[in-house]
mmCIF file of C-alpha atoms in Angstrom:
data_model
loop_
_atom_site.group_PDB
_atom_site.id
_atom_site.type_symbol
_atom_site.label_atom_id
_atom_site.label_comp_id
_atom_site.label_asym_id
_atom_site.label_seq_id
_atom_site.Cartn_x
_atom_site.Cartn_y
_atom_site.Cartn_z
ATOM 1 C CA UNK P 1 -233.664 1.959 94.303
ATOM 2 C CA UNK P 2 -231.664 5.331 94.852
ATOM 3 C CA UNK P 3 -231.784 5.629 91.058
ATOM 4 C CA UNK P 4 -235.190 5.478 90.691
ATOM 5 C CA UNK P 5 -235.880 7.968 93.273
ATOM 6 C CA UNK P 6 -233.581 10.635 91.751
ATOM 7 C CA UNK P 7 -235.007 9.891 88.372
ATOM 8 C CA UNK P 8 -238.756 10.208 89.395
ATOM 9 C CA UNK P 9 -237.785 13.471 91.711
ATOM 10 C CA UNK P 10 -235.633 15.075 88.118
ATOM 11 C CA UNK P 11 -238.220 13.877 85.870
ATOM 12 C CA UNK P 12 -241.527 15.303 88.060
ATOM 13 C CA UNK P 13 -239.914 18.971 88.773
ATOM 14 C CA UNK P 14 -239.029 18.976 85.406
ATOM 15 C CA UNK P 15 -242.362 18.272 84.215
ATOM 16 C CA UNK P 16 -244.432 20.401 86.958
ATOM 17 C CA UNK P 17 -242.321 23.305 85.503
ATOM 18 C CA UNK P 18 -243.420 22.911 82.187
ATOM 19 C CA UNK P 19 -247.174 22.139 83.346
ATOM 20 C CA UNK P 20 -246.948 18.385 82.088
ATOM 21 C CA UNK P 21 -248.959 16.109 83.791
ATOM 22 C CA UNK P 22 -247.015 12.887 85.606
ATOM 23 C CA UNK P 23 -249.088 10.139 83.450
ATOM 24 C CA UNK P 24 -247.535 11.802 79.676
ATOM 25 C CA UNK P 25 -245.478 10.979 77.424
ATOM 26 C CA UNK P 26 -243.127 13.680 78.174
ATOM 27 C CA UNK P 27 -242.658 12.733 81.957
ATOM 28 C CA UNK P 28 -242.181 8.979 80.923
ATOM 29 C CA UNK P 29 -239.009 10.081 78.515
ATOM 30 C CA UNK P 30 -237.562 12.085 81.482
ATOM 31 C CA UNK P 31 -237.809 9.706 82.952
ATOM 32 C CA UNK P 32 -236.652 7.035 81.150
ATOM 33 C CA UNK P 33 -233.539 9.569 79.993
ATOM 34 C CA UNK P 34 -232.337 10.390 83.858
ATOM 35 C CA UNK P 35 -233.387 6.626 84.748
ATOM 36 C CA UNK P 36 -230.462 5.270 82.604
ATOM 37 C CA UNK P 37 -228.315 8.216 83.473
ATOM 38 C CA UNK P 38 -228.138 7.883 86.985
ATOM 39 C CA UNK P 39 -227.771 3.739 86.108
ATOM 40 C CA UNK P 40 -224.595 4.414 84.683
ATOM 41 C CA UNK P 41 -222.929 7.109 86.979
ATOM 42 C CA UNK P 42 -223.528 5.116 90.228
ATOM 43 C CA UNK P 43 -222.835 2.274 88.645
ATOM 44 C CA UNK P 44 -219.866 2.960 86.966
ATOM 45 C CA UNK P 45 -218.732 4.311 90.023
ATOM 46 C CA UNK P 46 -218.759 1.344 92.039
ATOM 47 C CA UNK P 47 -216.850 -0.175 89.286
ATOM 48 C CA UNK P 48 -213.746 2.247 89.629
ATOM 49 C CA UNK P 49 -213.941 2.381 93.300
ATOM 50 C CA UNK P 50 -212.847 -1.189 92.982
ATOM 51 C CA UNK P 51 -210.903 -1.190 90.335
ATOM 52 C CA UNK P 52 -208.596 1.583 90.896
ATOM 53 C CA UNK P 53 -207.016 0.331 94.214
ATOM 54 C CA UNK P 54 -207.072 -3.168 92.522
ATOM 55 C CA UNK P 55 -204.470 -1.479 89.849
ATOM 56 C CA UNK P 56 -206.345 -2.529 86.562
ATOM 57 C CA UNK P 57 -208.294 0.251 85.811
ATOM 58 C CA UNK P 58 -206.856 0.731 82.306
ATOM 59 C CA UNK P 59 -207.508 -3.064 81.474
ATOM 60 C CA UNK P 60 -211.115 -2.370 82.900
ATOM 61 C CA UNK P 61 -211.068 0.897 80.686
ATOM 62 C CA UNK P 62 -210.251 -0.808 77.239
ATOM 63 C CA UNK P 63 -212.299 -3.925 78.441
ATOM 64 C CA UNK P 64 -215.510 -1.329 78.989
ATOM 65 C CA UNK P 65 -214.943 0.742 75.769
ATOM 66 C CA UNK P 66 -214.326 -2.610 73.142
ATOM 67 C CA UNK P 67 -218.082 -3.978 75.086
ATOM 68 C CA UNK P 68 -219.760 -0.837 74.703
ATOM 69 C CA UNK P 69 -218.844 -0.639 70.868
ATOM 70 C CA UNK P 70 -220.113 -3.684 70.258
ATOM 71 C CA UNK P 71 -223.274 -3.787 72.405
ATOM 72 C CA UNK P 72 -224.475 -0.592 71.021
ATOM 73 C CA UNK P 73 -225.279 -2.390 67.548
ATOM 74 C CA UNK P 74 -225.789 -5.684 69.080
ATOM 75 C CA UNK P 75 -227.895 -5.768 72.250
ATOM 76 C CA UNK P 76 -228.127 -8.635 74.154
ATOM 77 C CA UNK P 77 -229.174 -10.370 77.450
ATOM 78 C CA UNK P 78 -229.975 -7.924 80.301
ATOM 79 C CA UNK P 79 -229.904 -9.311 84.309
ATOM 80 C CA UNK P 80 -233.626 -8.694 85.770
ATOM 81 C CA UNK P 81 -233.075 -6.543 89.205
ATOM 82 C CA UNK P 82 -230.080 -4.008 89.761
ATOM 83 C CA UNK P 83 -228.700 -6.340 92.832
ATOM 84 C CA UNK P 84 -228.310 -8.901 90.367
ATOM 85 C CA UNK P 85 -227.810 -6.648 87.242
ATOM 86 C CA UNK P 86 -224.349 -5.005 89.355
ATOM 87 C CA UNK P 87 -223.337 -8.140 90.433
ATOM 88 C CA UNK P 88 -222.596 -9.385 86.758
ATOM 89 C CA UNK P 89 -221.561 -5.945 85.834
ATOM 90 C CA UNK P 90 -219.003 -5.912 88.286
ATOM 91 C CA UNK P 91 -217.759 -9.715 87.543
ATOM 92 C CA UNK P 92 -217.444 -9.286 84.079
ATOM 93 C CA UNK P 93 -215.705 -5.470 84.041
ATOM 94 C CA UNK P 94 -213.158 -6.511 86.956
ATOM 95 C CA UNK P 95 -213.116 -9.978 85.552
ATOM 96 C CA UNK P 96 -212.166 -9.500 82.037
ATOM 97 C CA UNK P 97 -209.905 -6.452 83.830
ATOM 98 C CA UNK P 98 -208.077 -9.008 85.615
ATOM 99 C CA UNK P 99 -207.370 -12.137 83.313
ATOM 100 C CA UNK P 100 -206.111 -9.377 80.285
ATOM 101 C CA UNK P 101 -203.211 -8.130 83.664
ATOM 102 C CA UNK P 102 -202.014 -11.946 84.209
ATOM 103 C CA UNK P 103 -203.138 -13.882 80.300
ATOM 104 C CA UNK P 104 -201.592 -12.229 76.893
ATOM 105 C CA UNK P 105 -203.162 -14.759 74.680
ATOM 106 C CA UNK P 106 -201.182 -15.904 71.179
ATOM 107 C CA UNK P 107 -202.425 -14.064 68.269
ATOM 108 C CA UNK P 108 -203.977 -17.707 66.849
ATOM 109 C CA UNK P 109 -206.112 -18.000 69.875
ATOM 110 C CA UNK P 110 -207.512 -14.769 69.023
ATOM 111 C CA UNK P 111 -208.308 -15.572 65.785
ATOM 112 C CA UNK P 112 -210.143 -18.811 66.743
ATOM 113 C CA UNK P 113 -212.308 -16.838 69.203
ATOM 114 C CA UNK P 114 -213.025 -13.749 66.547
ATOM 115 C CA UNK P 115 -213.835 -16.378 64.284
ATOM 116 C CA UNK P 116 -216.613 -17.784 66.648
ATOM 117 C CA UNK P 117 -217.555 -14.479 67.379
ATOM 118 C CA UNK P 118 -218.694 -13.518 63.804
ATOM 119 C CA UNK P 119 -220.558 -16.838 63.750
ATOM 120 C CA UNK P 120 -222.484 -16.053 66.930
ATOM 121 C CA UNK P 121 -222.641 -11.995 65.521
ATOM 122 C CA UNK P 122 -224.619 -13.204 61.711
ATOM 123 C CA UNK P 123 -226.481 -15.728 63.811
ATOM 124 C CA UNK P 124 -228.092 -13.934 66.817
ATOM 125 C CA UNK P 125 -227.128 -10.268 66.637
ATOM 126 C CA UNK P 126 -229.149 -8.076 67.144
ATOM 127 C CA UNK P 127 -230.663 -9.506 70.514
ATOM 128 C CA UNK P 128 -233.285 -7.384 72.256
ATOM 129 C CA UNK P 129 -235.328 -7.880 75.698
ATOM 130 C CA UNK P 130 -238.801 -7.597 76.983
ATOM 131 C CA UNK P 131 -237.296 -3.552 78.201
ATOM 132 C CA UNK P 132 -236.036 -2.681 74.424
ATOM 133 C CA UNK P 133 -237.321 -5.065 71.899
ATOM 134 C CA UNK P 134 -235.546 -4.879 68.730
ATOM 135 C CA UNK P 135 -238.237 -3.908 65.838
ATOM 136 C CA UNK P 136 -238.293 -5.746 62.077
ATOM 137 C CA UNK P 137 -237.576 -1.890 60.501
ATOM 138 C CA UNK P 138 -234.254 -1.893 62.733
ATOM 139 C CA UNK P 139 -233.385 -5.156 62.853
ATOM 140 C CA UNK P 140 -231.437 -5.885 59.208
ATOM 141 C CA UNK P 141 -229.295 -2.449 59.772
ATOM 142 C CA UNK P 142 -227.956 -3.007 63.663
ATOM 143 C CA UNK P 143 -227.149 -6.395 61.850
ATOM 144 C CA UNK P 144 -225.027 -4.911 59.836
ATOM 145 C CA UNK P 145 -223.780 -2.256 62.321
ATOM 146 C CA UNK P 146 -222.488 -4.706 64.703
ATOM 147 C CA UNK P 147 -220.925 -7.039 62.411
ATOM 148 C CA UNK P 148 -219.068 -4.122 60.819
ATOM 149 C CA UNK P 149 -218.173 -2.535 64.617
ATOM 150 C CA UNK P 150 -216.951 -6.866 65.189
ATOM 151 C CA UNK P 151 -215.002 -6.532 62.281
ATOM 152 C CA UNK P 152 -213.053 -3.078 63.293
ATOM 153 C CA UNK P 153 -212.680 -4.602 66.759
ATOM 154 C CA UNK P 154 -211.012 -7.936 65.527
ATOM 155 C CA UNK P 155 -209.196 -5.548 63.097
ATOM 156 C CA UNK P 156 -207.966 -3.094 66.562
ATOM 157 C CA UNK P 157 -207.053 -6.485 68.590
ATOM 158 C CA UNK P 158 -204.508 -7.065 66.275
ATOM 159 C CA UNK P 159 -203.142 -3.830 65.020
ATOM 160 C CA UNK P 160 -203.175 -2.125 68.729
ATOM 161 C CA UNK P 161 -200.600 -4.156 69.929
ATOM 162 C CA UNK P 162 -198.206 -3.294 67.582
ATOM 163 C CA UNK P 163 -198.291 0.642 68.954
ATOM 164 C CA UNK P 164 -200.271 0.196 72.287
ATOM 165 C CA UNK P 165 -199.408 -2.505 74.990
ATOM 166 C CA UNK P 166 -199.403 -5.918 74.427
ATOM 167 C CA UNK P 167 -202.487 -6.799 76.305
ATOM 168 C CA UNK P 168 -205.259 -4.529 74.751
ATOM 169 C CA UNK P 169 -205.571 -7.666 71.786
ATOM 170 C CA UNK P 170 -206.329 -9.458 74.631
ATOM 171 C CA UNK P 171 -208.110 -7.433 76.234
ATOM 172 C CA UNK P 172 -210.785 -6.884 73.334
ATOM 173 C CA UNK P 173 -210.820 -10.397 72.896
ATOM 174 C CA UNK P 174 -212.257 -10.869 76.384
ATOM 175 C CA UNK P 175 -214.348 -8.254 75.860
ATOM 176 C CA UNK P 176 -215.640 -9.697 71.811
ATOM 177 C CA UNK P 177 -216.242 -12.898 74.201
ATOM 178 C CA UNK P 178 -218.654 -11.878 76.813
ATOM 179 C CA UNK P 179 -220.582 -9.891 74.320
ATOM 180 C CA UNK P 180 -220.698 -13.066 71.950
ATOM 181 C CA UNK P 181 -221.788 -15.366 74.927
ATOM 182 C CA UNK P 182 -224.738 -12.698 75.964
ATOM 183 C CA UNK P 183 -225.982 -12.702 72.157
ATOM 184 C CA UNK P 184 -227.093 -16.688 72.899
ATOM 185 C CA UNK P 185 -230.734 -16.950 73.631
ATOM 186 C CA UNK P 186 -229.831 -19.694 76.439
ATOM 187 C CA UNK P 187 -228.203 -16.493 77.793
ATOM 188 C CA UNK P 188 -230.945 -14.581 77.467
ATOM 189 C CA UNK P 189 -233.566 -16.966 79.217
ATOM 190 C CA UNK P 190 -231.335 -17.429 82.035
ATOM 191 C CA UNK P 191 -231.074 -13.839 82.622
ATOM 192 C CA UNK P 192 -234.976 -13.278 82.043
ATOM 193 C CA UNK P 193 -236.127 -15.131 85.168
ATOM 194 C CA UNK P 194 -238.397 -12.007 86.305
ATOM 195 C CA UNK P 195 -240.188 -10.090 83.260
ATOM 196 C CA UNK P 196 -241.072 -7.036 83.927
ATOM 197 C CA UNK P 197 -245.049 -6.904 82.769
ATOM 198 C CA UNK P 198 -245.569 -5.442 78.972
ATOM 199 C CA UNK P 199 -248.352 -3.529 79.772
ATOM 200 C CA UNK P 200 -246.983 -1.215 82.494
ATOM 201 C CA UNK P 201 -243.806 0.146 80.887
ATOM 202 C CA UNK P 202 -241.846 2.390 83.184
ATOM 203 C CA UNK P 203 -244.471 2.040 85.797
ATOM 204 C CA UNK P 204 -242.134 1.799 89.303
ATOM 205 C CA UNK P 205 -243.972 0.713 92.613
ATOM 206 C CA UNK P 206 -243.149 4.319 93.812
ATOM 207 C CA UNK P 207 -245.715 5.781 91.559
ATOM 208 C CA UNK P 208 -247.900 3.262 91.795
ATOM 209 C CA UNK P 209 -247.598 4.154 95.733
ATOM 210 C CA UNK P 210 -247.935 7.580 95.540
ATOM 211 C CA UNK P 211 -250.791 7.489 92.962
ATOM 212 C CA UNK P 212 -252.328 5.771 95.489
ATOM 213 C CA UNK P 213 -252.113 7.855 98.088
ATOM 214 C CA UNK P 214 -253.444 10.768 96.126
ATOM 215 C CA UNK P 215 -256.715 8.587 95.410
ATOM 216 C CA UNK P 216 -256.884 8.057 98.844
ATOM 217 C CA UNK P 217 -256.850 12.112 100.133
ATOM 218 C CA UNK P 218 -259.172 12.602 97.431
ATOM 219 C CA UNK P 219 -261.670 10.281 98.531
ATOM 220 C CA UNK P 220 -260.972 11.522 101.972
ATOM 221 C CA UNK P 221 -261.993 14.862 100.991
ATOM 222 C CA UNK P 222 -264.674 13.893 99.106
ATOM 223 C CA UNK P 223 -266.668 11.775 102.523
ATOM 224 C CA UNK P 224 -266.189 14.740 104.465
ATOM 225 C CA UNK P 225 -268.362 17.080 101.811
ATOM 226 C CA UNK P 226 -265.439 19.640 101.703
ATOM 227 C CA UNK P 227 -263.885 20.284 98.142
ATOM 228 C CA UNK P 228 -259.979 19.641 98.029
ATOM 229 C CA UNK P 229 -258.347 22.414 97.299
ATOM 230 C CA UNK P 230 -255.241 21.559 94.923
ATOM 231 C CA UNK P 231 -251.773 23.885 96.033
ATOM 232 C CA UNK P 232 -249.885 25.221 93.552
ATOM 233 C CA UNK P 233 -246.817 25.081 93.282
ATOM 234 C CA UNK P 234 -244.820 28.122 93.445
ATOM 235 C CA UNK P 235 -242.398 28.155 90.080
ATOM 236 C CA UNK P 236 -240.300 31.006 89.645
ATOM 237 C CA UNK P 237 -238.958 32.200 85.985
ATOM 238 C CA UNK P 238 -235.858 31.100 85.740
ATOM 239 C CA UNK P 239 -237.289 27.920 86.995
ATOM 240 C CA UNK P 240 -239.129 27.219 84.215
ATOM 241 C CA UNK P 241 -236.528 28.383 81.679
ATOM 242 C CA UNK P 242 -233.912 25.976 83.044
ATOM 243 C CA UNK P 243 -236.778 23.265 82.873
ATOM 244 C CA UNK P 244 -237.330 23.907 79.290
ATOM 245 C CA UNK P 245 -234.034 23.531 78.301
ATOM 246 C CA UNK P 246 -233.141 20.479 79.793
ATOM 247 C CA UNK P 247 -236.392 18.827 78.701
ATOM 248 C CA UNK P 248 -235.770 20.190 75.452
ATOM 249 C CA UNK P 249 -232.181 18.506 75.181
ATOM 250 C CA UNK P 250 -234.111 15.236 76.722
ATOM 251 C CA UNK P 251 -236.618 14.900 74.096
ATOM 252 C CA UNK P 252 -233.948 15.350 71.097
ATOM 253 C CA UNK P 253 -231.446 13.219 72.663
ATOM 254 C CA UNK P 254 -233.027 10.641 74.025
ATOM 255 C CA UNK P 255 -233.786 8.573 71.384
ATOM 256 C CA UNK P 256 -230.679 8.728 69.736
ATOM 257 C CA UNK P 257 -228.052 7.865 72.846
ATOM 258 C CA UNK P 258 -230.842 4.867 74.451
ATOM 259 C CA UNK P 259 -228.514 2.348 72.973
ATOM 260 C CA UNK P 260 -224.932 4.194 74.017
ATOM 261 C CA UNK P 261 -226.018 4.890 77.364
ATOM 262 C CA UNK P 262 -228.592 2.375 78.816
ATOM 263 C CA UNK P 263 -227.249 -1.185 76.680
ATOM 264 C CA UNK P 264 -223.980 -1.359 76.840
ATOM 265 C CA UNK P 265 -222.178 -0.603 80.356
ATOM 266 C CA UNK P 266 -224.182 -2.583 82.348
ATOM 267 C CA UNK P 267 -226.770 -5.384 81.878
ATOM 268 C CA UNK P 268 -229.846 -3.530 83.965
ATOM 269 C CA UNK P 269 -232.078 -1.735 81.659
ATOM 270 C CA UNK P 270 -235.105 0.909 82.243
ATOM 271 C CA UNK P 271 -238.343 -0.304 80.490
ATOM 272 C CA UNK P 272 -238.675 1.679 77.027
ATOM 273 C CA UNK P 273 -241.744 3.816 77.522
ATOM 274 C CA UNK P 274 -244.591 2.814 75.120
ATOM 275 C CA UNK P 275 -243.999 6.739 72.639
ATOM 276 C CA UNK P 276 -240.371 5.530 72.449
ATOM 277 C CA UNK P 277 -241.171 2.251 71.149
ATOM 278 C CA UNK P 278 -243.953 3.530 68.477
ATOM 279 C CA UNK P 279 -240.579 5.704 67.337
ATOM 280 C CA UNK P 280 -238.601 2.634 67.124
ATOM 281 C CA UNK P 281 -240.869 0.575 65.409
ATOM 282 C CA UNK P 282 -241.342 2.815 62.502
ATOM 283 C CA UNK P 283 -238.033 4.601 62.184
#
């Protein structure tokens, strides 16, 4: 995919500026960083392309925010392949978008489905996938984090309508909904018909291609009795100093946004590399 491309092309000039080789740890978090990046920019994209001329952008707005609050604490089921993973995107955003512009539901109704929403929440939240699992040493405090970021949702559906337009409670009930519904493990086995294998994390069929190929010229080289002659390439200064930075603000932010970024705008997901994880499972 165009995503992956522009992640692998960041993530390898980065690294060949900095002398890093393409198989370390530090090329597989640029990777993983710019991977989910460029997920949600195109992505999102797509989504107000389509929205905007449809006129419910702002229901698609409050919609996207109340989801991302609560999927940052709470994970759930991710789509397998970005076809797929934009399709359900796109559904649910313009969806939920749509139903808040024509349905104000009564504040009971709301209620009912907040109520079934904590249920689901104690019972199932925090939900990870094969791409982020969710670790024992994290597991009792996103608990807690996304039944208190449920609570100030439920609290925001029906105190925003009071000062905001009537349909943001409804709105944020949608959204409470669809997050609920993706915290059910039948969910989550529907959505996991293709696993990506757990013992080549980030590993995209353009590497593997291009490793490949660099076997092959070596080989090549090799028969022919002539030693191959690497070329280096030519990095200037100011090169390397911009490569630094950025690498630097990679490293220290990466670990920290992988939920607000990658989890909750869209249900396609970069595989966690395997130094990220160790991180995770200890912290």
């Amino acid at each position: 995919m165009m995503y992956e491309r522009l992640a692998d092309k960041v993530s390898k000039a980065i690294c060949t500026c900095l002398g890093f080789a393409p198989e370390s740890d530090e090329y597989q978090i640029c990777r993983y960083f710019f991977h989910g990046i460029f997920i949600t920019i195109i992505k999102t994209a797509i989504l107000a392309a389509l929205a905007i001329p449809l006129g419910i952008h702002w229901y698609v707005i409050c919609f996207m925010l109340t989801f991302a609050s609560l999927r940052t604490f709470s994970f759930g089921a991710h789509v397998t392949g970005s076809i797929r993973c934009t399709c359900a995107g796109l559904i649910m955003y313009l969806g939920g978008g749509y139903l808040s512009s024509v349905i104000i539901l009564p504040h009971w109704v709301q209620v009912m489905i907040f109520a079934g929403c904590i249920v689901i929440f104690y019972h199932y939240a925090p939900a990870g996938t094969a791409a982020r699992p969710i670790f024992n040493a994290e597991r009792k405090r996103l608990k807690v984090l996304s039944l208190i970021a449920l609570a100030v949702v439920a609290a925001s559906a029906g105190a925003f309508p009071m000062i905001l337009p009537e349909w943001t409670g409804t709105t944020m009930t949608f959204a409470a909904l669809c997050q609920s519904i993706s915290l059910l493990p039948v969910i989550s086995k529907a959505s996991q018909a293709k696993k990506q294998k757990p013992g080549k994390p980030g590993e995209s069929s353009h590497n593997t291609s291009a490793s490949q190929a660099i076997q092959t010229k070596a080989l090549s080289a090799a028969g022919s009795g002539l030693p191959e002659k690497p070329k280096k390439p030519r990095i200037k200064a100011w090169q390397i100093h911009v490569a630094a930075t950025v690498f630097v603000a990679v490293v220290v932010v990466t670990p920290y946004i992988t939920n607000l970024c990658f989890y909750p705008l869209w249900y396609g997901e970069p595989y966690m590399p395997e130094c990220l994880r160790k991180r995770h499972e200890h912290t």
